[in-house]
PDB file of C-alpha atoms in Angstrom:
ATOM      1  CA  UNK A 211     -24.316  -8.676 -23.396  1.00 95.00           C
ATOM      2  CA  UNK A 212     -21.303  -6.448 -22.801  1.00 97.00           C
ATOM      3  CA  UNK A 213     -21.260  -3.431 -25.107  1.00 98.00           C
ATOM      4  CA  UNK A 214     -17.884  -2.148 -26.277  1.00 98.00           C
ATOM      5  CA  UNK A 215     -17.699   1.504 -27.373  1.00 98.00           C
ATOM      6  CA  UNK A 216     -14.647   2.917 -29.116  1.00 98.00           C
ATOM      7  CA  UNK A 217     -13.769   6.557 -29.598  1.00 97.00           C
ATOM      8  CA  UNK A 218     -13.144   8.243 -31.856  1.00 97.00           C
ATOM      9  CA  UNK A 219     -14.701   6.448 -34.843  1.00 97.00           C
ATOM     10  CA  UNK A 220     -12.234   8.137 -37.184  1.00 97.00           C
ATOM     11  CA  UNK A 221      -8.910   9.735 -36.391  1.00 96.00           C
ATOM     12  CA  UNK A 222      -6.795  11.822 -38.762  1.00 96.00           C
ATOM     13  CA  UNK A 223      -3.112  11.893 -37.913  1.00 96.00           C
ATOM     14  CA  UNK A 224       0.318  12.414 -39.412  1.00 95.00           C
ATOM     15  CA  UNK A 225       3.370  10.180 -39.473  1.00 96.00           C
ATOM     16  CA  UNK A 226       5.204  10.610 -36.183  1.00 96.00           C
ATOM     17  CA  UNK A 227       2.101  11.585 -34.190  1.00 97.00           C
ATOM     18  CA  UNK A 228       1.205   9.969 -30.897  1.00 97.00           C
ATOM     19  CA  UNK A 229      -2.224   8.374 -31.256  1.00 97.00           C
ATOM     20  CA  UNK A 230      -4.611   7.174 -28.554  1.00 98.00           C
ATOM     21  CA  UNK A 231      -7.790   5.172 -29.051  1.00 98.00           C
ATOM     22  CA  UNK A 232     -10.231   4.578 -26.204  1.00 98.00           C
ATOM     23  CA  UNK A 233     -12.453   1.568 -25.618  1.00 98.00           C
ATOM     24  CA  UNK A 234     -15.132   1.485 -22.918  1.00 98.00           C
ATOM     25  CA  UNK A 235     -16.987  -1.604 -21.704  1.00 98.00           C
ATOM     26  CA  UNK A 236     -20.573  -1.435 -20.439  1.00 98.00           C
ATOM     27  CA  UNK A 237     -19.527  -3.460 -17.381  1.00 97.00           C
ATOM     28  CA  UNK A 238     -16.265  -4.534 -15.828  1.00 97.00           C
ATOM     29  CA  UNK A 239     -14.227  -6.980 -17.877  1.00 97.00           C
ATOM     30  CA  UNK A 240     -11.163  -6.952 -15.598  1.00 97.00           C
ATOM     31  CA  UNK A 241      -8.221  -7.039 -18.066  1.00 97.00           C
ATOM     32  CA  UNK A 242      -9.828  -9.411 -20.543  1.00 97.00           C
ATOM     33  CA  UNK A 243      -9.425  -7.178 -23.571  1.00 98.00           C
ATOM     34  CA  UNK A 244      -7.682  -7.577 -26.906  1.00 98.00           C
ATOM     35  CA  UNK A 245      -6.831  -5.083 -29.652  1.00 98.00           C
ATOM     36  CA  UNK A 246      -6.686  -5.939 -33.349  1.00 98.00           C
ATOM     37  CA  UNK A 247      -5.505  -4.076 -36.432  1.00 98.00           C
ATOM     38  CA  UNK A 248      -7.231  -4.604 -39.777  1.00 98.00           C
ATOM     39  CA  UNK A 249      -6.193  -3.345 -43.192  1.00 97.00           C
ATOM     40  CA  UNK A 250      -8.554  -3.265 -46.206  1.00 94.00           C
ATOM     41  CA  UNK A 251      -9.150  -6.694 -47.696  1.00 93.00           C
ATOM     42  CA  UNK A 252      -7.179  -8.444 -44.951  1.00 96.00           C
ATOM     43  CA  UNK A 253      -7.995 -10.438 -41.840  1.00 97.00           C
ATOM     44  CA  UNK A 254      -7.553  -8.756 -38.456  1.00 97.00           C
ATOM     45  CA  UNK A 255      -4.206  -9.057 -36.701  1.00 97.00           C
ATOM     46  CA  UNK A 256      -3.803  -9.414 -32.948  1.00 97.00           C
ATOM     47  CA  UNK A 257      -1.791  -6.556 -31.402  1.00 98.00           C
ATOM     48  CA  UNK A 258      -2.479  -6.608 -27.658  1.00 98.00           C
ATOM     49  CA  UNK A 259      -4.084  -9.108 -25.275  1.00 97.00           C
ATOM     50  CA  UNK A 260      -4.952  -9.007 -21.591  1.00 97.00           C
ATOM     51  CA  UNK A 261      -5.236  -5.235 -22.005  1.00 97.00           C
ATOM     52  CA  UNK A 262      -1.497  -4.547 -22.026  1.00 98.00           C
ATOM     53  CA  UNK A 263       0.445  -7.608 -23.246  1.00 97.00           C
ATOM     54  CA  UNK A 264       2.118  -7.096 -26.598  1.00 97.00           C
ATOM     55  CA  UNK A 265       1.672  -9.961 -29.053  1.00 96.00           C
ATOM     56  CA  UNK A 266       4.922 -11.465 -30.298  1.00 94.00           C
ATOM     57  CA  UNK A 267       6.246  -9.678 -33.355  1.00 96.00           C
ATOM     58  CA  UNK A 268       4.205  -6.509 -32.853  1.00 97.00           C
ATOM     59  CA  UNK A 269       6.317  -3.310 -32.798  1.00 97.00           C
ATOM     60  CA  UNK A 270       6.917  -1.763 -29.388  1.00 97.00           C
ATOM     61  CA  UNK A 271       5.371   1.552 -30.485  1.00 98.00           C
ATOM     62  CA  UNK A 272       2.024  -0.143 -29.768  1.00 98.00           C
ATOM     63  CA  UNK A 273       0.938  -0.284 -26.138  1.00 98.00           C
ATOM     64  CA  UNK A 274      -2.262  -0.950 -24.244  1.00 98.00           C
ATOM     65  CA  UNK A 275      -3.474   0.039 -20.804  1.00 98.00           C
ATOM     66  CA  UNK A 276      -6.543  -0.008 -18.609  1.00 98.00           C
ATOM     67  CA  UNK A 277      -8.713  -2.342 -16.594  1.00 98.00           C
ATOM     68  CA  UNK A 278     -12.301  -2.611 -15.515  1.00 97.00           C
ATOM     69  CA  UNK A 279     -14.282  -0.605 -18.032  1.00 98.00           C
ATOM     70  CA  UNK A 280     -11.825   1.819 -19.643  1.00 98.00           C
ATOM     71  CA  UNK A 281      -8.961   0.911 -21.932  1.00 98.00           C
ATOM     72  CA  UNK A 282      -6.601   2.649 -24.324  1.00 98.00           C
ATOM     73  CA  UNK A 283      -4.462   1.653 -27.282  1.00 98.00           C
ATOM     74  CA  UNK A 284      -1.553   4.004 -27.901  1.00 98.00           C
ATOM     75  CA  UNK A 285       0.731   4.231 -30.912  1.00 98.00           C
ATOM     76  CA  UNK A 286       3.720   6.238 -29.722  1.00 97.00           C
ATOM     77  CA  UNK A 287       4.925   7.392 -33.154  1.00 97.00           C
ATOM     78  CA  UNK A 288       2.585   6.666 -36.051  1.00 97.00           C
ATOM     79  CA  UNK A 289       4.210   4.947 -39.019  1.00 96.00           C
ATOM     80  CA  UNK A 290       2.920   4.664 -42.618  1.00 94.00           C
ATOM     81  CA  UNK A 291       2.120   0.986 -42.046  1.00 95.00           C
ATOM     82  CA  UNK A 292      -0.175   1.867 -39.120  1.00 96.00           C
ATOM     83  CA  UNK A 293      -2.939   3.485 -41.160  1.00 93.00           C
ATOM     84  CA  UNK A 294      -5.696   0.941 -40.621  1.00 97.00           C
ATOM     85  CA  UNK A 295      -8.813   0.230 -38.583  1.00 98.00           C
ATOM     86  CA  UNK A 296      -8.445  -0.847 -34.959  1.00 98.00           C
ATOM     87  CA  UNK A 297     -10.897  -2.928 -32.941  1.00 98.00           C
ATOM     88  CA  UNK A 298     -11.116  -3.771 -29.261  1.00 98.00           C
ATOM     89  CA  UNK A 299     -12.720  -7.045 -28.151  1.00 98.00           C
ATOM     90  CA  UNK A 300     -13.718  -8.341 -24.747  1.00 97.00           C
ATOM     91  CA  UNK A 301     -13.306 -11.969 -23.795  1.00 96.00           C
ATOM     92  CA  UNK A 302     -14.575 -11.761 -20.226  1.00 96.00           C
ATOM     93  CA  UNK A 303     -17.645 -13.776 -21.185  1.00 93.00           C
ATOM     94  CA  UNK A 304     -19.904 -14.865 -24.039  1.00 95.00           C
ATOM     95  CA  UNK A 305     -21.037 -13.460 -26.355  1.00 96.00           C
ATOM     96  CA  UNK A 306     -17.639 -12.094 -27.290  1.00 96.00           C
ATOM     97  CA  UNK A 307     -18.129  -8.504 -28.427  1.00 97.00           C
ATOM     98  CA  UNK A 308     -16.097  -6.056 -30.476  1.00 98.00           C
ATOM     99  CA  UNK A 309     -15.985  -2.302 -30.513  1.00 98.00           C
ATOM    100  CA  UNK A 310     -17.274  -0.636 -33.683  1.00 98.00           C
ATOM    101  CA  UNK A 311     -13.760   0.181 -34.840  1.00 98.00           C
ATOM    102  CA  UNK A 312     -11.539   3.251 -35.133  1.00 98.00           C
ATOM    103  CA  UNK A 313     -10.194   4.149 -38.548  1.00 98.00           C
ATOM    104  CA  UNK A 314      -6.814   5.878 -38.466  1.00 98.00           C
ATOM    105  CA  UNK A 315      -6.448   8.031 -41.582  1.00 96.00           C
ATOM    106  CA  UNK A 316      -3.647  10.094 -43.036  1.00 88.00           C
ATOM    107  CA  UNK A 317      -4.001  13.760 -42.193  1.00 86.00           C
TER     108      UNK A 317
ATOM    109  CA  UNK B 257       3.546 -22.284 -39.608  1.00 94.00           C
ATOM    110  CA  UNK B 258      -0.080 -21.933 -38.551  1.00 95.00           C
ATOM    111  CA  UNK B 259      -2.477 -21.824 -41.485  1.00 97.00           C
ATOM    112  CA  UNK B 260      -6.250 -21.519 -41.523  1.00 97.00           C
ATOM    113  CA  UNK B 261      -8.055 -21.816 -44.846  1.00 97.00           C
ATOM    114  CA  UNK B 262     -11.770 -21.102 -45.104  1.00 98.00           C
ATOM    115  CA  UNK B 263     -13.894 -22.419 -47.941  1.00 97.00           C
ATOM    116  CA  UNK B 264     -17.510 -22.972 -48.869  1.00 97.00           C
ATOM    117  CA  UNK B 265     -18.640 -19.392 -49.336  1.00 97.00           C
ATOM    118  CA  UNK B 266     -20.656 -18.235 -52.321  1.00 97.00           C
ATOM    119  CA  UNK B 267     -23.967 -16.862 -53.523  1.00 98.00           C
ATOM    120  CA  UNK B 268     -27.098 -18.365 -51.980  1.00 98.00           C
ATOM    121  CA  UNK B 269     -30.765 -17.389 -52.096  1.00 98.00           C
ATOM    122  CA  UNK B 270     -32.602 -16.221 -48.976  1.00 98.00           C
ATOM    123  CA  UNK B 271     -33.771 -19.229 -47.011  1.00 98.00           C
ATOM    124  CA  UNK B 272     -30.984 -21.390 -48.386  1.00 98.00           C
ATOM    125  CA  UNK B 273     -28.172 -23.264 -46.659  1.00 98.00           C
ATOM    126  CA  UNK B 274     -24.412 -23.308 -46.847  1.00 98.00           C
ATOM    127  CA  UNK B 275     -21.650 -25.102 -44.955  1.00 98.00           C
ATOM    128  CA  UNK B 276     -18.386 -23.309 -44.381  1.00 98.00           C
ATOM    129  CA  UNK B 277     -15.165 -25.178 -43.639  1.00 98.00           C
ATOM    130  CA  UNK B 278     -11.923 -24.022 -42.068  1.00 98.00           C
ATOM    131  CA  UNK B 279      -9.034 -26.399 -42.680  1.00 98.00           C
ATOM    132  CA  UNK B 280      -6.073 -25.977 -40.350  1.00 97.00           C
ATOM    133  CA  UNK B 281      -2.409 -26.932 -40.344  1.00 96.00           C
ATOM    134  CA  UNK B 282       0.772 -26.164 -38.432  1.00 96.00           C
ATOM    135  CA  UNK B 283      -0.504 -26.906 -34.934  1.00 94.00           C
ATOM    136  CA  UNK B 284      -2.188 -29.660 -32.908  1.00 94.00           C
ATOM    137  CA  UNK B 285      -5.748 -28.972 -34.006  1.00 94.00           C
ATOM    138  CA  UNK B 286      -7.494 -30.869 -31.223  1.00 93.00           C
ATOM    139  CA  UNK B 287      -5.766 -28.838 -28.500  1.00 93.00           C
ATOM    140  CA  UNK B 288      -7.344 -25.470 -29.259  1.00 94.00           C
ATOM    141  CA  UNK B 289     -10.674 -23.672 -29.316  1.00 94.00           C
ATOM    142  CA  UNK B 290     -11.826 -22.152 -32.589  1.00 95.00           C
ATOM    143  CA  UNK B 291     -14.192 -19.353 -33.491  1.00 96.00           C
ATOM    144  CA  UNK B 292     -16.135 -17.931 -36.415  1.00 98.00           C
ATOM    145  CA  UNK B 293     -16.213 -14.136 -36.796  1.00 98.00           C
ATOM    146  CA  UNK B 294     -17.984 -12.331 -39.611  1.00 98.00           C
ATOM    147  CA  UNK B 295     -17.767  -8.910 -41.191  1.00 98.00           C
ATOM    148  CA  UNK B 296     -20.425  -7.439 -43.452  1.00 98.00           C
ATOM    149  CA  UNK B 297     -18.903  -5.446 -46.323  1.00 95.00           C
ATOM    150  CA  UNK B 298     -17.718  -2.077 -45.014  1.00 94.00           C
ATOM    151  CA  UNK B 299     -18.826  -2.882 -41.446  1.00 97.00           C
ATOM    152  CA  UNK B 300     -17.220  -3.992 -38.185  1.00 97.00           C
ATOM    153  CA  UNK B 301     -16.401  -7.395 -36.746  1.00 98.00           C
ATOM    154  CA  UNK B 302     -19.115  -9.614 -35.264  1.00 98.00           C
ATOM    155  CA  UNK B 303     -18.457 -12.759 -33.238  1.00 97.00           C
ATOM    156  CA  UNK B 304     -20.616 -15.636 -34.511  1.00 98.00           C
ATOM    157  CA  UNK B 305     -19.716 -18.874 -32.724  1.00 97.00           C
ATOM    158  CA  UNK B 306     -17.004 -20.653 -30.770  1.00 96.00           C
ATOM    159  CA  UNK B 307     -16.257 -24.294 -30.025  1.00 95.00           C
ATOM    160  CA  UNK B 308     -13.976 -25.767 -27.381  1.00 92.00           C
ATOM    161  CA  UNK B 309     -11.011 -27.965 -28.199  1.00 87.00           C
ATOM    162  CA  UNK B 310     -12.816 -31.320 -28.121  1.00 75.00           C
ATOM    163  CA  UNK B 311     -16.188 -29.854 -29.057  1.00 65.00           C
ATOM    164  CA  UNK B 312     -18.326 -30.540 -26.031  1.00 80.00           C
ATOM    165  CA  UNK B 313     -18.860 -26.816 -25.503  1.00 93.00           C
ATOM    166  CA  UNK B 314     -20.250 -24.517 -28.155  1.00 95.00           C
ATOM    167  CA  UNK B 315     -21.357 -20.900 -27.998  1.00 96.00           C
ATOM    168  CA  UNK B 316     -23.412 -19.022 -30.552  1.00 97.00           C
ATOM    169  CA  UNK B 317     -24.544 -15.448 -31.102  1.00 97.00           C
ATOM    170  CA  UNK B 318     -28.220 -14.664 -30.601  1.00 97.00           C
ATOM    171  CA  UNK B 319     -28.366 -13.236 -34.147  1.00 97.00           C
ATOM    172  CA  UNK B 320     -27.791 -16.710 -35.624  1.00 98.00           C
ATOM    173  CA  UNK B 321     -29.082 -18.995 -32.855  1.00 97.00           C
ATOM    174  CA  UNK B 322     -31.365 -21.700 -34.188  1.00 97.00           C
ATOM    175  CA  UNK B 323     -30.058 -21.203 -37.741  1.00 98.00           C
ATOM    176  CA  UNK B 324     -26.285 -21.757 -37.504  1.00 98.00           C
ATOM    177  CA  UNK B 325     -24.365 -24.600 -35.880  1.00 97.00           C
ATOM    178  CA  UNK B 326     -20.631 -24.943 -35.260  1.00 97.00           C
ATOM    179  CA  UNK B 327     -18.822 -28.274 -35.226  1.00 95.00           C
ATOM    180  CA  UNK B 328     -15.343 -29.684 -35.690  1.00 95.00           C
ATOM    181  CA  UNK B 329     -13.746 -32.888 -36.916  1.00 94.00           C
ATOM    182  CA  UNK B 330     -10.433 -33.243 -35.111  1.00 93.00           C
ATOM    183  CA  UNK B 331      -9.484 -36.215 -37.322  1.00 94.00           C
ATOM    184  CA  UNK B 332      -9.682 -33.942 -40.391  1.00 97.00           C
ATOM    185  CA  UNK B 333      -8.298 -30.779 -38.750  1.00 96.00           C
ATOM    186  CA  UNK B 334     -11.427 -29.002 -39.897  1.00 97.00           C
ATOM    187  CA  UNK B 335     -13.885 -26.549 -38.346  1.00 97.00           C
ATOM    188  CA  UNK B 336     -17.381 -26.189 -39.788  1.00 98.00           C
ATOM    189  CA  UNK B 337     -20.211 -23.691 -39.736  1.00 98.00           C
ATOM    190  CA  UNK B 338     -23.550 -25.021 -40.943  1.00 98.00           C
ATOM    191  CA  UNK B 339     -25.711 -22.079 -41.941  1.00 98.00           C
ATOM    192  CA  UNK B 340     -29.443 -22.603 -42.553  1.00 98.00           C
ATOM    193  CA  UNK B 341     -32.352 -20.242 -43.227  1.00 98.00           C
ATOM    194  CA  UNK B 342     -29.945 -17.649 -44.543  1.00 98.00           C
ATOM    195  CA  UNK B 343     -30.996 -14.010 -44.645  1.00 98.00           C
ATOM    196  CA  UNK B 344     -29.705 -10.970 -46.519  1.00 98.00           C
ATOM    197  CA  UNK B 345     -28.192  -9.689 -43.261  1.00 97.00           C
ATOM    198  CA  UNK B 346     -25.956 -12.788 -43.087  1.00 98.00           C
ATOM    199  CA  UNK B 347     -24.025 -11.478 -46.111  1.00 98.00           C
ATOM    200  CA  UNK B 348     -20.455 -11.095 -44.888  1.00 98.00           C
ATOM    201  CA  UNK B 349     -16.902 -12.310 -44.963  1.00 98.00           C
ATOM    202  CA  UNK B 350     -16.622 -15.221 -42.543  1.00 98.00           C
ATOM    203  CA  UNK B 351     -13.295 -15.718 -40.784  1.00 98.00           C
ATOM    204  CA  UNK B 352     -12.145 -18.571 -38.601  1.00 97.00           C
ATOM    205  CA  UNK B 353     -10.022 -17.604 -35.634  1.00 96.00           C
ATOM    206  CA  UNK B 354      -7.661 -19.676 -33.506  1.00 95.00           C
ATOM    207  CA  UNK B 355      -7.159 -19.128 -29.777  1.00 90.00           C
ATOM    208  CA  UNK B 356      -3.673 -20.238 -28.737  1.00 89.00           C
ATOM    209  CA  UNK B 357      -2.265 -17.879 -26.097  1.00 87.00           C
ATOM    210  CA  UNK B 358      -5.634 -17.249 -24.484  1.00 87.00           C
ATOM    211  CA  UNK B 359      -9.342 -16.944 -25.309  1.00 89.00           C
ATOM    212  CA  UNK B 360      -8.764 -14.343 -28.038  1.00 92.00           C
ATOM    213  CA  UNK B 361      -7.714 -14.769 -31.658  1.00 94.00           C
ATOM    214  CA  UNK B 362      -3.986 -15.127 -32.298  1.00 93.00           C
ATOM    215  CA  UNK B 363      -4.460 -16.390 -35.840  1.00 96.00           C
ATOM    216  CA  UNK B 364      -7.064 -15.762 -38.517  1.00 97.00           C
ATOM    217  CA  UNK B 365      -7.872 -17.278 -41.884  1.00 97.00           C
ATOM    218  CA  UNK B 366      -8.182 -15.135 -44.992  1.00 96.00           C
ATOM    219  CA  UNK B 367     -11.974 -15.292 -44.925  1.00 97.00           C
ATOM    220  CA  UNK B 368     -14.675 -16.573 -47.265  1.00 98.00           C
ATOM    221  CA  UNK B 369     -17.484 -14.416 -48.649  1.00 98.00           C
ATOM    222  CA  UNK B 370     -21.099 -15.428 -48.208  1.00 98.00           C
ATOM    223  CA  UNK B 371     -23.625 -13.464 -50.251  1.00 98.00           C
ATOM    224  CA  UNK B 372     -27.327 -13.986 -49.581  1.00 98.00           C
ATOM    225  CA  UNK B 373     -29.351 -12.549 -52.431  1.00 97.00           C
ATOM    226  CA  UNK B 374     -32.084 -13.491 -54.865  1.00 95.00           C
TER     227      UNK B 374
END
């Protein structure tokens, strides 16, 4: 199975900050990576697919990059609505696997 | 508008069974693969099982293999998860996910809670 490791687990930031979350795969997954945002009590929401493609309707302050085994999700200017938990997920093969999540908190 | 509505969750004793349903609308159900993902309270996301558009191909996590089975009825626009021999560690919110753009999850249901406890 491909292990997905996110860092950090928790991130404290202020509105307007630039935020970067890293996701590492235990083996190459090419660009077959998605990022999701989840708020308490809600289902996850797709933000990015194929490592860097922005899902329709997602604000342009979100961006993704990387390939192979190392990936990043960047929020260029953190907004109040962005405080949430973020997950990466590989879809290179089965079983599909998620990172453990990164919680973005208010500083 | 795409809608996914899970049902069938509840409280069940260890060793018991439950069948979850995910009823879909707003898209051509038979054209797309579907997935079950679960989340234990306060924990991260765990992929459980996926099924291809016409159901000949299914995939299941090792943690539930031999106990859970995924199926779909394209005539009823419904996805199922049959869960047998339930354990305390199966307690979680169960979400159905729809893959439209690619083999990831563009749309999610609101989830249904399964609690395994005596």
